[in-house]
Coordinates of C-alpha atoms and ligand atoms in Angstrom, one line a residue:
X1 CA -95.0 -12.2 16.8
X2 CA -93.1 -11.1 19.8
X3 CA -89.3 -13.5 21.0
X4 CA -90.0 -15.3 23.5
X5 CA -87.7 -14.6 26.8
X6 CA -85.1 -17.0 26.6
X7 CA -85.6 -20.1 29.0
X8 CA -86.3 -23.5 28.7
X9 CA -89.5 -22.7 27.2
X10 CA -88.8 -21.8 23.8
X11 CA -88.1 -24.1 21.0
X12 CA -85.3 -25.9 20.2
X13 CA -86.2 -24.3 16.5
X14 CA -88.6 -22.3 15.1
X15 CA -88.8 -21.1 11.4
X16 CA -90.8 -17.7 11.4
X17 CA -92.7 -16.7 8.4
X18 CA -89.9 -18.2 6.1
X19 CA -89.4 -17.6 2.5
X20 CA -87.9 -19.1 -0.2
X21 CA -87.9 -18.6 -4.0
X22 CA -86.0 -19.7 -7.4
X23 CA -86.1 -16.9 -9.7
X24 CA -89.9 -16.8 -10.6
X25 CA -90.9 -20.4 -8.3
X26 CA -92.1 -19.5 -4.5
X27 CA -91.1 -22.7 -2.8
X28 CA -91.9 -21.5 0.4
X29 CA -94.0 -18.5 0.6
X30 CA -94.3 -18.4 4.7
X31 CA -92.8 -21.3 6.5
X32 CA -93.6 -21.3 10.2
X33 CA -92.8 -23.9 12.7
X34 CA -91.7 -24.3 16.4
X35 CA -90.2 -28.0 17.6
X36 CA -89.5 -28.7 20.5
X37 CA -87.4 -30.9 23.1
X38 CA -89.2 -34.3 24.1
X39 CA -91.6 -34.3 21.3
X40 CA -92.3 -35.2 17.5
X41 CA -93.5 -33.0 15.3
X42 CA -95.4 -33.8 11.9
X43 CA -95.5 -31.8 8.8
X44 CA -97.7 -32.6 6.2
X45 CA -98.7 -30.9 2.7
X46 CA -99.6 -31.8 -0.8
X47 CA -96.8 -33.1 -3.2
X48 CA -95.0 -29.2 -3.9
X49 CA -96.1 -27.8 -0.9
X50 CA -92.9 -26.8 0.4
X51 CA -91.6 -28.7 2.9
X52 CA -88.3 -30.2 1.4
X53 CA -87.8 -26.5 1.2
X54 CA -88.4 -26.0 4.5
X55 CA -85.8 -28.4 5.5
X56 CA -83.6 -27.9 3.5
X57 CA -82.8 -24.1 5.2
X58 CA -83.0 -26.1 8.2
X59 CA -80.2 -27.8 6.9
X60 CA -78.1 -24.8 5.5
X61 CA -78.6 -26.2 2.2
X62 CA -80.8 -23.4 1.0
X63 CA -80.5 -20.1 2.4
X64 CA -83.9 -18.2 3.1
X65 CA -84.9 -14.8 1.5
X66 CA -86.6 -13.6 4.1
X67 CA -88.1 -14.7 8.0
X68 CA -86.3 -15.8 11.0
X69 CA -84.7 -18.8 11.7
X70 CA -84.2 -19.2 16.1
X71 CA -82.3 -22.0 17.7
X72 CA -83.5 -22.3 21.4
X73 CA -84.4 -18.8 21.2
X74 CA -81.5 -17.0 19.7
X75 CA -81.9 -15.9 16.1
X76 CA -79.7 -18.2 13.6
X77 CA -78.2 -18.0 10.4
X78 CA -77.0 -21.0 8.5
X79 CA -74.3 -20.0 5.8
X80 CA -73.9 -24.1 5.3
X81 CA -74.7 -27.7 5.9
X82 CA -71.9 -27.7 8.6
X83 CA -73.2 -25.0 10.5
X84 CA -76.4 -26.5 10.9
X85 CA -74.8 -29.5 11.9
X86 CA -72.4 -27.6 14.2
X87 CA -75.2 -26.0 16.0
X88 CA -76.8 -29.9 16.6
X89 CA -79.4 -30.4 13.9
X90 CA -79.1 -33.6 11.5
X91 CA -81.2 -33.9 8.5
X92 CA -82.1 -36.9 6.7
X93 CA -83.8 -36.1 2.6
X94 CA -86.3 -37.7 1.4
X95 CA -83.3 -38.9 -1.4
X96 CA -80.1 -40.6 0.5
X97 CA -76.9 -39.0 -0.2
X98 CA -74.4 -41.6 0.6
X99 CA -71.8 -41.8 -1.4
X100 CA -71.7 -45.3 -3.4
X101 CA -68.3 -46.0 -3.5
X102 CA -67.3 -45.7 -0.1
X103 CA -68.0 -48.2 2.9
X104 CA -71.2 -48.1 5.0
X105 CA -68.9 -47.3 8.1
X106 CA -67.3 -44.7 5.8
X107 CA -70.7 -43.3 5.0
X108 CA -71.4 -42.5 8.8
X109 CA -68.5 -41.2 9.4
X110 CA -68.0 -39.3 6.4
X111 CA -65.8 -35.6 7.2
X112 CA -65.5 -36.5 10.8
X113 CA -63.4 -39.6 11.5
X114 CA -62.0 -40.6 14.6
X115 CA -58.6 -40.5 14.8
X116 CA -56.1 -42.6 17.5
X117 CA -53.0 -40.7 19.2
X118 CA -51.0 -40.9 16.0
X119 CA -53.7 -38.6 14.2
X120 CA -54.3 -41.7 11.7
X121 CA -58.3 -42.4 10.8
X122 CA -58.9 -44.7 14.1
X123 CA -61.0 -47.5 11.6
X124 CA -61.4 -49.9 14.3
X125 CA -63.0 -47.2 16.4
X126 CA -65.2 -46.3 13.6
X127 CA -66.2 -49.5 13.0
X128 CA -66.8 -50.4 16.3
X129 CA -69.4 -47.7 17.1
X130 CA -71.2 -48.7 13.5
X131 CA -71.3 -52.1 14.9
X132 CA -72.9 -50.7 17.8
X133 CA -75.2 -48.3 16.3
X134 CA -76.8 -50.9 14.0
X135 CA -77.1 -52.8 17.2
X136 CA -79.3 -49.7 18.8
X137 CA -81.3 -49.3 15.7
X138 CA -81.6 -53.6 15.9
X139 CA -80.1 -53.6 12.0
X140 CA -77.9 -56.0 10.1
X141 CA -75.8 -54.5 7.6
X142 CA -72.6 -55.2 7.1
X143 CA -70.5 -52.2 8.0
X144 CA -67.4 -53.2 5.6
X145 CA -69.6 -53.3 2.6
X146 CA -69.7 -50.4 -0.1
X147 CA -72.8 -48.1 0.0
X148 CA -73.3 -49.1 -3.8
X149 CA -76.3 -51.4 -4.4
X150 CA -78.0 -51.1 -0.8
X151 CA -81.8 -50.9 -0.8
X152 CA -83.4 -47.6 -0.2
X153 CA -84.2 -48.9 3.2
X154 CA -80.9 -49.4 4.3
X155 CA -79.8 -46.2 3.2
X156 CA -82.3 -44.8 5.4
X157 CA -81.1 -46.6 8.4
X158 CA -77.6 -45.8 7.6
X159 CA -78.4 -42.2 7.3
X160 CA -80.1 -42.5 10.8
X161 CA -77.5 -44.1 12.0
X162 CA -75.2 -41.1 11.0
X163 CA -77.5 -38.4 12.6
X164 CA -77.7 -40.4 16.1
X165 CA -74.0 -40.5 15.9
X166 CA -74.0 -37.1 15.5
X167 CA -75.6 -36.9 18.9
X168 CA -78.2 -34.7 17.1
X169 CA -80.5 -32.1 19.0
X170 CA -82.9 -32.0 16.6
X171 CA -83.5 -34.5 13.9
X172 CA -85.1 -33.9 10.5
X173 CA -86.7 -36.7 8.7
X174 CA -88.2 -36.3 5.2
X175 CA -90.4 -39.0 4.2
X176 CA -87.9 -41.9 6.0
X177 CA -90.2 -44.2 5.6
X178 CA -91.9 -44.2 2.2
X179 CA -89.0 -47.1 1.0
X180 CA -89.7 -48.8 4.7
X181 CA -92.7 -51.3 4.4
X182 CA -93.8 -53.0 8.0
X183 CA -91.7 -54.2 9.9
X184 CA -88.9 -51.6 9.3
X185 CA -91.0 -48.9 9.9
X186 CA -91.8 -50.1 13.4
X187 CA -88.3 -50.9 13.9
X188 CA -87.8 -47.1 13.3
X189 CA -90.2 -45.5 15.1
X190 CA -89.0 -47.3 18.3
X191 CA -85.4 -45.4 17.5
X192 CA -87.5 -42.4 17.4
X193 CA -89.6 -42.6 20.2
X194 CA -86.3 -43.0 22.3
X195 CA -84.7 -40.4 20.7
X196 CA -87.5 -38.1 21.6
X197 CA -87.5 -39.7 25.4
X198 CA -83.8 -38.6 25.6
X199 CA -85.5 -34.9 25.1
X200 CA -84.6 -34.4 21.3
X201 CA -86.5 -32.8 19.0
X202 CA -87.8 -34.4 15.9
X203 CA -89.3 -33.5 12.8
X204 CA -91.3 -36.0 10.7
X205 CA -92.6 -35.6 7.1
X206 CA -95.1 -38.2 5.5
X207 CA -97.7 -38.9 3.2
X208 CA -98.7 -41.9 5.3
X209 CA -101.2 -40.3 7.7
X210 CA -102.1 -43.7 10.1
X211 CA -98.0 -42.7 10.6
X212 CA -98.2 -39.2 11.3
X213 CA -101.0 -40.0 13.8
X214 CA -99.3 -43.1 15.1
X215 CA -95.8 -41.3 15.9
X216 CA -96.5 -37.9 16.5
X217 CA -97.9 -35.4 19.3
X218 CA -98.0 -32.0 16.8
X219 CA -99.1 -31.7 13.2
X220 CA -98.2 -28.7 11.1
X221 CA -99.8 -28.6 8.1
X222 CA -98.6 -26.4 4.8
X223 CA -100.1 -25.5 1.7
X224 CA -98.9 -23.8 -1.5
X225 CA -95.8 -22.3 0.3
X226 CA -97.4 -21.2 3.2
X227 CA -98.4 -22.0 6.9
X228 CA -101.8 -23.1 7.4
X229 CA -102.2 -24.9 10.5
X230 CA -100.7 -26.2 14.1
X231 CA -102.6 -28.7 16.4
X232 CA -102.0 -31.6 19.1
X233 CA -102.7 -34.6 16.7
X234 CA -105.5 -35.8 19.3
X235 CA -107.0 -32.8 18.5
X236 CA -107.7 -33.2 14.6
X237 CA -108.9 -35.8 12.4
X238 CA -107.2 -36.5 9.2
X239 CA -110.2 -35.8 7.4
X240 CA -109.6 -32.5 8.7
X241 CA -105.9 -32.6 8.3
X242 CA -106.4 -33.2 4.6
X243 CA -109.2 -31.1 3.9
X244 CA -106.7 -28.4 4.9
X245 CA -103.9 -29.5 2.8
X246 CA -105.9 -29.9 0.0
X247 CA -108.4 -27.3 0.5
X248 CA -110.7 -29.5 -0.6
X249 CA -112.8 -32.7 0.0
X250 CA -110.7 -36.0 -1.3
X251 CA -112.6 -38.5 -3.0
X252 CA -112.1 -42.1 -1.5
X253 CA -109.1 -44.1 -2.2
X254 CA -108.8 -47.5 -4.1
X255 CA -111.8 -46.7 -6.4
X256 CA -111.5 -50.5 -7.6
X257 CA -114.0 -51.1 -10.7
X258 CA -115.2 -54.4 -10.9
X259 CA -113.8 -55.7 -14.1
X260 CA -114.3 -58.7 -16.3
X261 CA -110.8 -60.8 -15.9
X262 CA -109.6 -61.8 -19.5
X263 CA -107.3 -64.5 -20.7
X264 CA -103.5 -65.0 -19.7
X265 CA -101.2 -62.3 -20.8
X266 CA -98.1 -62.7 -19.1
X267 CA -96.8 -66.0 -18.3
X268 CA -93.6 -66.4 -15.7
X269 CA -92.4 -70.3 -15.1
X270 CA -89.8 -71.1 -12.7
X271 CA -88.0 -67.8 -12.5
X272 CA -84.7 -68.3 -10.6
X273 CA -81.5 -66.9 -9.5
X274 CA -79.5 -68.5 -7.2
X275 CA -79.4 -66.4 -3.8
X276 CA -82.4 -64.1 -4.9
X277 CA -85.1 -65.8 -6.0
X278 CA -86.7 -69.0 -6.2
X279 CA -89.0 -70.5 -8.9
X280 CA -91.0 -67.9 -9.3
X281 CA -94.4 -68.8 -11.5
X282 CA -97.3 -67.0 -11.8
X283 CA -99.7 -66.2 -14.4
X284 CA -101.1 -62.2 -15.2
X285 CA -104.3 -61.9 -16.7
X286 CA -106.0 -59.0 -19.0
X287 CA -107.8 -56.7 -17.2
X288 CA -106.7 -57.9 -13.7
X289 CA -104.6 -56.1 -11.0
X290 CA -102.1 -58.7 -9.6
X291 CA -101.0 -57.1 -6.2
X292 CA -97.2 -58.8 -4.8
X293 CA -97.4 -58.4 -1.2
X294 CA -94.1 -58.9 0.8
X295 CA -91.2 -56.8 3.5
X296 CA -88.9 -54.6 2.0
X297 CA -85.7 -57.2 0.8
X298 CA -88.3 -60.3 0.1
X299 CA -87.2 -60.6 -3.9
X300 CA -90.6 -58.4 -5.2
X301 CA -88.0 -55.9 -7.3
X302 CA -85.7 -58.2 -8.4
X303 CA -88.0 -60.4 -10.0
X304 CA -90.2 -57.7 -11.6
X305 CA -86.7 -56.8 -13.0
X306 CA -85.4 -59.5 -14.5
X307 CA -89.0 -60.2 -15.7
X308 CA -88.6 -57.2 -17.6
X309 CA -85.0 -57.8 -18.5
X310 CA -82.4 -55.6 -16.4
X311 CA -81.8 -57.8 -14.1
X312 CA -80.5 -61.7 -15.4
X313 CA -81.8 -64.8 -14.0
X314 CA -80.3 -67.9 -14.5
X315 CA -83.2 -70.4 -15.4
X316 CA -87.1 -70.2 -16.0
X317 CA -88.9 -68.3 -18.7
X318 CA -91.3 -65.6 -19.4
X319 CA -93.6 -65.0 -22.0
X320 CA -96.2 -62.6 -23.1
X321 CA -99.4 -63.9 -25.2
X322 CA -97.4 -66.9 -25.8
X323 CA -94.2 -65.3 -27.1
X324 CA -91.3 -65.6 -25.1
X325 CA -89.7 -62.4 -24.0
X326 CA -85.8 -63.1 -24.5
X327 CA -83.6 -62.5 -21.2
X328 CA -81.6 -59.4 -20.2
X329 CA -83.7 -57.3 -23.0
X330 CA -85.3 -54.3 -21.8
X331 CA -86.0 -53.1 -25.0
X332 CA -87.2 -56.3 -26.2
X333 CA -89.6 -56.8 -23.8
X334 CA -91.3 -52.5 -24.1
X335 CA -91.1 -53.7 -27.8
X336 CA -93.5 -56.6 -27.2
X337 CA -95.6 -55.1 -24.7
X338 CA -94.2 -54.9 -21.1
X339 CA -93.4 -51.2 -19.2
X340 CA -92.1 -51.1 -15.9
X341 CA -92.2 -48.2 -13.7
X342 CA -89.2 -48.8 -11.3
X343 CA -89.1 -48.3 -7.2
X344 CA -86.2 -46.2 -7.5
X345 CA -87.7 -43.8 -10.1
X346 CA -84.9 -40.8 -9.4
X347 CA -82.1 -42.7 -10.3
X348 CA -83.9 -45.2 -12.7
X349 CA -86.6 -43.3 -14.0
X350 CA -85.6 -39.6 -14.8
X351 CA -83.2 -37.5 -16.6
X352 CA -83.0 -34.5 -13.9
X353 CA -81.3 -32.2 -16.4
X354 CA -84.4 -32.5 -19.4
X355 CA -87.4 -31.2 -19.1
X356 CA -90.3 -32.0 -17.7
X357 CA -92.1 -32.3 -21.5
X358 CA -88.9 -34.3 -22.6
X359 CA -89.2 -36.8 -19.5
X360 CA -92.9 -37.6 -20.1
X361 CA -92.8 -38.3 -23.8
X362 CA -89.7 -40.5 -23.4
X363 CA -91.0 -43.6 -24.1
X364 CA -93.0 -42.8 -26.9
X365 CA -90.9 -40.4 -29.2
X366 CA -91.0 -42.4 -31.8
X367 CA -94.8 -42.7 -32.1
X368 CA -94.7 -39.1 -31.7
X369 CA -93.1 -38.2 -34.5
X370 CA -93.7 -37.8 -37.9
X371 CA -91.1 -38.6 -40.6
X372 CA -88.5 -38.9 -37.6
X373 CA -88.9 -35.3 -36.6
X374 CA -90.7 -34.6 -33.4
X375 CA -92.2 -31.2 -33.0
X376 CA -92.4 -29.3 -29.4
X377 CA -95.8 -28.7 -30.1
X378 CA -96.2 -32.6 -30.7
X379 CA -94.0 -33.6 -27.0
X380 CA -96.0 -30.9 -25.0
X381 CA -99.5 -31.9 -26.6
X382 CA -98.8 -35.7 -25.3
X383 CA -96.7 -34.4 -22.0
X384 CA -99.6 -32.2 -20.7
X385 CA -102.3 -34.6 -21.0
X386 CA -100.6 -37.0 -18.9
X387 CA -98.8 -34.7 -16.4
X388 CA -102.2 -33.2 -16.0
X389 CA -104.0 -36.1 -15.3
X390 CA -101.3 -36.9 -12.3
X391 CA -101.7 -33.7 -11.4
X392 CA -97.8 -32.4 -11.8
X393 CA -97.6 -29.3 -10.3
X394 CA -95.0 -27.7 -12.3
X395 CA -94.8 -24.1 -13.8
X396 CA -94.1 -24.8 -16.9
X397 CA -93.5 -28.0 -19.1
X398 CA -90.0 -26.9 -20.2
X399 CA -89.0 -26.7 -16.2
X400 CA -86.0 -28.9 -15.9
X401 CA -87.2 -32.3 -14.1
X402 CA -84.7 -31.9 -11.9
X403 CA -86.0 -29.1 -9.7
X404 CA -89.5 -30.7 -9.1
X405 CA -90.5 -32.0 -5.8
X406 CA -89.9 -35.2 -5.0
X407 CA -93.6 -36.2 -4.8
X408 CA -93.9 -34.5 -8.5
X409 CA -90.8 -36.5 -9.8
X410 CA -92.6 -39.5 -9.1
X411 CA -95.7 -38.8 -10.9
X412 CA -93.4 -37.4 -13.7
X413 CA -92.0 -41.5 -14.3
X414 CA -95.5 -42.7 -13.8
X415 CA -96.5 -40.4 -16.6
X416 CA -94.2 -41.9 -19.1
X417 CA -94.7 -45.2 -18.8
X418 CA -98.4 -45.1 -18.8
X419 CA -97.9 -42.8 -22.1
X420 CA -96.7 -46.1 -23.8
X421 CA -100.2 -47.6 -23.1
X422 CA -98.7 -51.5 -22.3
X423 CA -100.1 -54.6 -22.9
X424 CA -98.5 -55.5 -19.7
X425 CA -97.8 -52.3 -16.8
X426 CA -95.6 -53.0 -13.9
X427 CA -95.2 -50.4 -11.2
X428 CA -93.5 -50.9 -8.4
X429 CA -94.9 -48.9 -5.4
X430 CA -97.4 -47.3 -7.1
X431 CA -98.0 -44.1 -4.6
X432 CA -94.6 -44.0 -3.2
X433 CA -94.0 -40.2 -2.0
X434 CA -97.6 -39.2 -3.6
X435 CA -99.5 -36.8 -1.5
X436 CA -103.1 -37.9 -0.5
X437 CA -104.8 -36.6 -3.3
X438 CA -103.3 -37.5 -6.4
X439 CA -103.2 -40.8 -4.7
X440 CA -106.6 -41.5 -5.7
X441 CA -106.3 -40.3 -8.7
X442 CA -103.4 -42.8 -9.3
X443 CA -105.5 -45.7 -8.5
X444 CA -108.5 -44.6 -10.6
X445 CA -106.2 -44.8 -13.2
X446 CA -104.3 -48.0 -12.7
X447 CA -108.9 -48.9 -12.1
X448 CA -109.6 -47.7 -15.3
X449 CA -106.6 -49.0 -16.9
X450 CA -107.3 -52.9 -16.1
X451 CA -111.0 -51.8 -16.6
X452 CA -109.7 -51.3 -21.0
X453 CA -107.8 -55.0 -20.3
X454 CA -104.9 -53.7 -19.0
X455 CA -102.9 -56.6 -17.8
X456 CA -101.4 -54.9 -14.1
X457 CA -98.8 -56.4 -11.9
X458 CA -98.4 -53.9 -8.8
X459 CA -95.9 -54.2 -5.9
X460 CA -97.0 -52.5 -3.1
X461 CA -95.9 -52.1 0.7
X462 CA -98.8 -50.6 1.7
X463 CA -100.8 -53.5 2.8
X464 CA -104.2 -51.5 2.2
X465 CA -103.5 -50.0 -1.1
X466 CA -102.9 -53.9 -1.8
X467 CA -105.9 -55.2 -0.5
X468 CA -108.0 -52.3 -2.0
X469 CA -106.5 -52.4 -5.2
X470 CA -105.4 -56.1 -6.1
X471 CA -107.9 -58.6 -7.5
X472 CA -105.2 -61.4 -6.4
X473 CA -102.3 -61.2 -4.1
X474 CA -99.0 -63.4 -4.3
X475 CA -97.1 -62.9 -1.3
X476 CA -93.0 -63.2 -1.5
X477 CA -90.7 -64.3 1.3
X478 CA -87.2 -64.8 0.8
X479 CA -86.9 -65.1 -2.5
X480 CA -90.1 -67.1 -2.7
X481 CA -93.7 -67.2 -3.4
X482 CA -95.2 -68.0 -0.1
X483 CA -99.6 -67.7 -1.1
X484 CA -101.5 -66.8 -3.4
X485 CA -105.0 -65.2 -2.3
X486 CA -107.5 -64.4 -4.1
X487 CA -109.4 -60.5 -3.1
X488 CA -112.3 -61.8 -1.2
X489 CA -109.9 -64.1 1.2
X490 CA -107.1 -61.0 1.1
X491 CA -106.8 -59.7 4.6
X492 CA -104.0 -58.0 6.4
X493 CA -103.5 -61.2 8.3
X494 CA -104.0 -63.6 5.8
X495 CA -101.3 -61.5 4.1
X496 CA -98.9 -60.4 6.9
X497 CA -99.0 -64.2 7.9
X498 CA -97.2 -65.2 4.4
X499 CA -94.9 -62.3 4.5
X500 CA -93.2 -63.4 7.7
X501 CA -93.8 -67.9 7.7
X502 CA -92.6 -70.0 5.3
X503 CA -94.6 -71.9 3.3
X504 CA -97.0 -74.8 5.2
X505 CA -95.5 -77.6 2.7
X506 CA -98.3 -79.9 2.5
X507 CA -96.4 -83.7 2.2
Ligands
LIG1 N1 -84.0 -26.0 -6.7 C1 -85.2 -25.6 -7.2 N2 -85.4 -24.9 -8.3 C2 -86.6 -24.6 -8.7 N3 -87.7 -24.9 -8.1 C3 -87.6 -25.6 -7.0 C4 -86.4 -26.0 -6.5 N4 -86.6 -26.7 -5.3 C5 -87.9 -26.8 -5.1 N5 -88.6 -26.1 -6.1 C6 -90.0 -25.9 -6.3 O1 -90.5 -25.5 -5.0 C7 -91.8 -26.1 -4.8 C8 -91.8 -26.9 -3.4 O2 -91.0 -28.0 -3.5 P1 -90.7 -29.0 -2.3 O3 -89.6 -29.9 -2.8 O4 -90.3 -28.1 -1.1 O5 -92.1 -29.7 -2.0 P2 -92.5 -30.8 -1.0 O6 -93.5 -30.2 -0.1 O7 -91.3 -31.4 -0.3 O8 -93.2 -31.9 -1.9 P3 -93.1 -33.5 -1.9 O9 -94.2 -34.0 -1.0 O10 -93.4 -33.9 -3.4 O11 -91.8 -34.0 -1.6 C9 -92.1 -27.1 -6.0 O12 -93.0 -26.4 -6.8 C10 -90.7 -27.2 -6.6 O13 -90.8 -27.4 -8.0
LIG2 MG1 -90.4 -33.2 -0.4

C-alpha cells in the first residue's frame, strides 16, 4: 500500500496491516482500518476475533508488534493511553473503567480537572459542564453520586460523557450498547449521529447487526486476527456480513422446540422492597422458558437477585416445589435447585486470575470429586465438554480467564452454571456480547434445556430473542409487573407497550 499525500483526504486513522501477539496468542494477526471525519464506521467479527485488540493500540494501551498506525496521514506511535488521548482519540471498552469510589463528576474529569485562578480543582466548574453534558446526551444521573453501584448503562453514558468532554476527534466504542436495551440505545445513537455531523470520526463495535446497519455507513469485518473485508453497509447484507465472519453459513436463531409445559417449579408471591420493587408474583413452570421483558433500570435484576438470595427484600416469599427458599441465601437456594447466571458476569461471574478449566467447573467441584480430591484430569474432562459446546475459543484450558475476550468470558459463566444442571436456571441477558454464531448455539441449548424440563426464567433486552425464545412474557416497569403475555399474543408492541405504560387498572 502506498501513503496517501497528505490532505484532507486521508483518514483521520488508519491501522495498516497491524499485529499483535501475547507470547504464543495472535490477537491480531493483520488489523487494517481507515475512519474517517463525518462518518461511522462498524467493525464486526466473531467473539476472539480481535477487535478489543484493535482498539486497544488505538488507545495506547497495547503497543503493536508490527504495521502502521497514521493519524490524518502522518505515521503515529502511541507509547500510552495519554498520548492517544493527546493526539484527540477517546476510547470507550467494552468493560467501564470508572473508578467506584470517586463521584460521577470526578469520573469525567478524572486527571484533568479544571482549576480557578488560585490553581484549586474549580468543582463548581466541573460540575457545571457534567450538569450540562448529561443535558446533551438527555441523561439523569446525579453528578454528586459515587460511581459505585451504577448500572452498566450509566457507566456507559458517563464514559461517553467523558470522551465528548474531551472534545474527541475520533471516538472508539466497543460494544456500548450491549448493557443499553431500547430506549437508551436510541438515546445514544442520536449523540452519535451528531457527533459524526460535527465531522468526527467514530468507531462502532457490535454483535447487534439491525445496529450496525441502522448507525453506520462502513462495515469492516475481521476474522481470526485478520482483515477480511471493507464495504458501504448499503452495499452488503448481513447474511453476507456474517458469512464472512464466520466463514460459514449460520443456522437460524431462536431454534425454540415445542415442549410439553410441566407443573409449577418455582413459586414467587408478593416479592417487595420498598423503592425497588413491588409485589412481584409469578409462577415458573418445568420445561417452560419465562422470558421478563422490560428497559434497562425497570427492577428485572434486582428481583432475579433477591429471588436467588444476594440481594434482600423485605416481604413476600419464594419457593421451589413447595419448599421455601430462605432469604439472603445464595447457597441455599444452588443447594435446592436454583443457578443464576448474573448480567454482570465479569465482576460477578469470574475469577480473572484462575483458569479457564477452574472457572467452568466452579460450581460443581464437589460432585467432581472423589473422596474430596479433585483430579485435573476430572476439572478438564467436565470443563471441555461444556466450553466446547459454547464454543470458547481459548488455546488451552489452563489459560488464565482473565485474558479471554470479552465475548469468551461470557460464555465461560454461562458454562458453569449450566454445568450444575438446575432444577431452576436464571440467566440474565442470555447472549450479552455473544458473537452471532454461538448465539444460536446458546438458545438451542437453553431449547433443549426446557425441552429435559428445565424450569427457565430468562431476562432479556433484546425484544426478539424474547419473543423467539419465551413461551410467556412478564413485562416489568418500575419496579412492577405491568402484563403477562402469553407466546402467541407476544409482539414487539404488545410488549414495548407494557414496558413504557403503567398498568390499565381495571376498577
Ligand atoms: N492480554 C491478553 N493475553 C493473552 N491473550 C489475549 C490478551 N488479550 C486478548 N487475548 C486473546 O486475543 C484474542 C482476541 O481477543 P479480543 O479481545 O481482541 O477479541 P474480540 O474480537 O474483542 O472479541 P469479543 O467479541 O469477544 O469481545 C483472543 O483469543 C484473546 O484470548
Ligand atoms: Mg471485545
Amino acid at each position: 500500500m502506498s501513503i496517501p499525500p497528505p490532505g484532507s483526504d486521508s483518514p483521520a486513522l488508519e491501522l495498516r496491516e497491524v499485529a499483535k501477539s501475547f507470547g504464543a496468542v495472535v490477537a491480531l494477526s493483520s488489523g487494517s482500518l481507515a475512519l474517517r471525519k463525518n462518518s461511522i464506521h462498524a467493525l464486526v467479527g466473531e467473539n476472539g476475533a480481535g477487535k478489543s485488540t484493535l482498539v486497544k493500540i488505538i488507545a495506547g494501551l497495547y503497543q503493536r508488534d508490527s504495521g502502521d498506525l497514521l493519524l490524518e496521514g502522518d505515521s503515529v506511535d502511541f507509547k500510552s493511553t495519554a498520548e492517544s488521548k493527546g493526539a484527540g482519540i477517546a476510547v470507550i471498552y467494552q468493560e467501564p473503567t470508572l473508578f467506584p469510589d470517586l463521584s460521577v463528576t470526578e469520573n469525567i474529569f478524572m486527571g484533568r480537572q479544571p482549576t480557578n485562578r488560585f490553581g484549586r480543582i474549580d468543582r463548581k466548574a466541573m460540575r457545571a459542564e457534567a450538569v450540562g453534558l448529561f443535558e446533551r446526551l438527555g441523561v439523569r444521573i446525579d453528578p454528586d453520586r459515587p460511581a459505585e453501584g451504577l448500572s452498566i448503562a450509566d457507566q456507559q453514558i458517563i464514559e461517553i460523557a467523558k470522551a465528548i468532554s474531551l472534545d474527541a476527534k475520533v471516538l472508539v466504542m466497543d460494544e456500548p450498547t450491549a448493557a443499553l436495551s431500547g430506549v437508551e440505545v436510541d438515546r445514544l445513537f442520536a449523540v452519535a449521529r451528531s457527533l459524526r455531523d460535527e465531522g468526527r470520526a467514530l468507531l462502532f463495535i457490535s454483535h447487534r447487526f439491525d445496529e450496525v446497519f441502522d448507525l453506520c455507513d462502513t462495515i469492516t469485518v475481521m476474522r481470526d486476527g485478520a482483515y477480511i473485508s471493507t464495504d458501504p453497509t448499503t452495499a452488503v447484507t448481513v447474511d453476507e456480513i456474517v458469512r464472512r465472519m464466520v466463514g460459514r453459513d449460520v443456522t437460524e436463531l431462536f431454534p425454540k422446540q415445542e415442549t410439553t409445559i410441566g407443573p409449577t417449579v418455582l413459586e414467587v408471591r408478593g416479592l417487595t422492597q420498598p423503592g425497588v420493587f413491588h409485589d412481584i408474583s409469578f409462577d415458573l413452570h418445568s420445561g417452560e422458558i419465562l422470558g421478563l421483558a422490560g428497559l434497562v433500570g425497570a427492577g428485572r435484576s434486582e428481583v432475579v437477585r433477591a429471588v436467588f438470595g444476594v440481594d434482600r427484600y423485605q416481604s413476600g416469599s419464594v419457593s421451589i416445589k413447595g419448599r421455601p427458599v430462605p432469604p439472603n441465601s445464595p447457597t441455599a437456594a444452588m443447594n435446592l435447585g436454583i443457578a443464576l447466571v448474573p448480567e454482570d458476569r465479569r465482576k460477578q461471574g469470574l475469577v480473572l486470575e484462575s483458569s479457564v478449566a477452574r472457572n467452568t467447573t466452579m460450581a460443581i467441584r464437589r460432585q467432581l470429586s472423589k473422596l474430596g480430591i479433585l483430579t485435573s484430569g476430572a476439572e478438564n474432562g467436565s470443563a471441555r465438554i461444556w466450553d466446547s459446546r459454547l464454543e470458547v475459543k481459548t488455546n488451552a484450558l489452563d489459560t488464565e480467564a482473565g485474558t479471554l475476550s470479552g465475548g469468551n468470558q461470557q460464555k465461560v459463566v454461562l458454562a458453569k452454571w449450566l454445568a450444575t444442571n438446575p432444577t431452576v436456571l436464571i440467566i440474565d441477558e442470555p447472549t450479552r456480547g455473544i458473537d452471532v454464531g454461538t448465539k444460536s448455539e446458546v438458545h438451542r441449548l437453553l431449547s433443549e434445556l426446557a425441552g429435559q424440563g428445565m424450569a427457565i426464567l430468562m431476562i432479556s433486552s433484546e425484544l426478539p430473542e424474547v419473543l423467539g425464545m419465551a413461551d410467556r412474557v412478564l413485562v416489568m416497569r418500575e419496579g412492577r409487573i405491568t402484563a403477562e403475555i402469553p407466546r402467541e399474543d407476544a409482539t414487539a408492541e404488545s410488549v414495548m407497550f407494557a414496558a413504557t405504560h403503567a398498568e390499565e387498572h381495571v376498577s
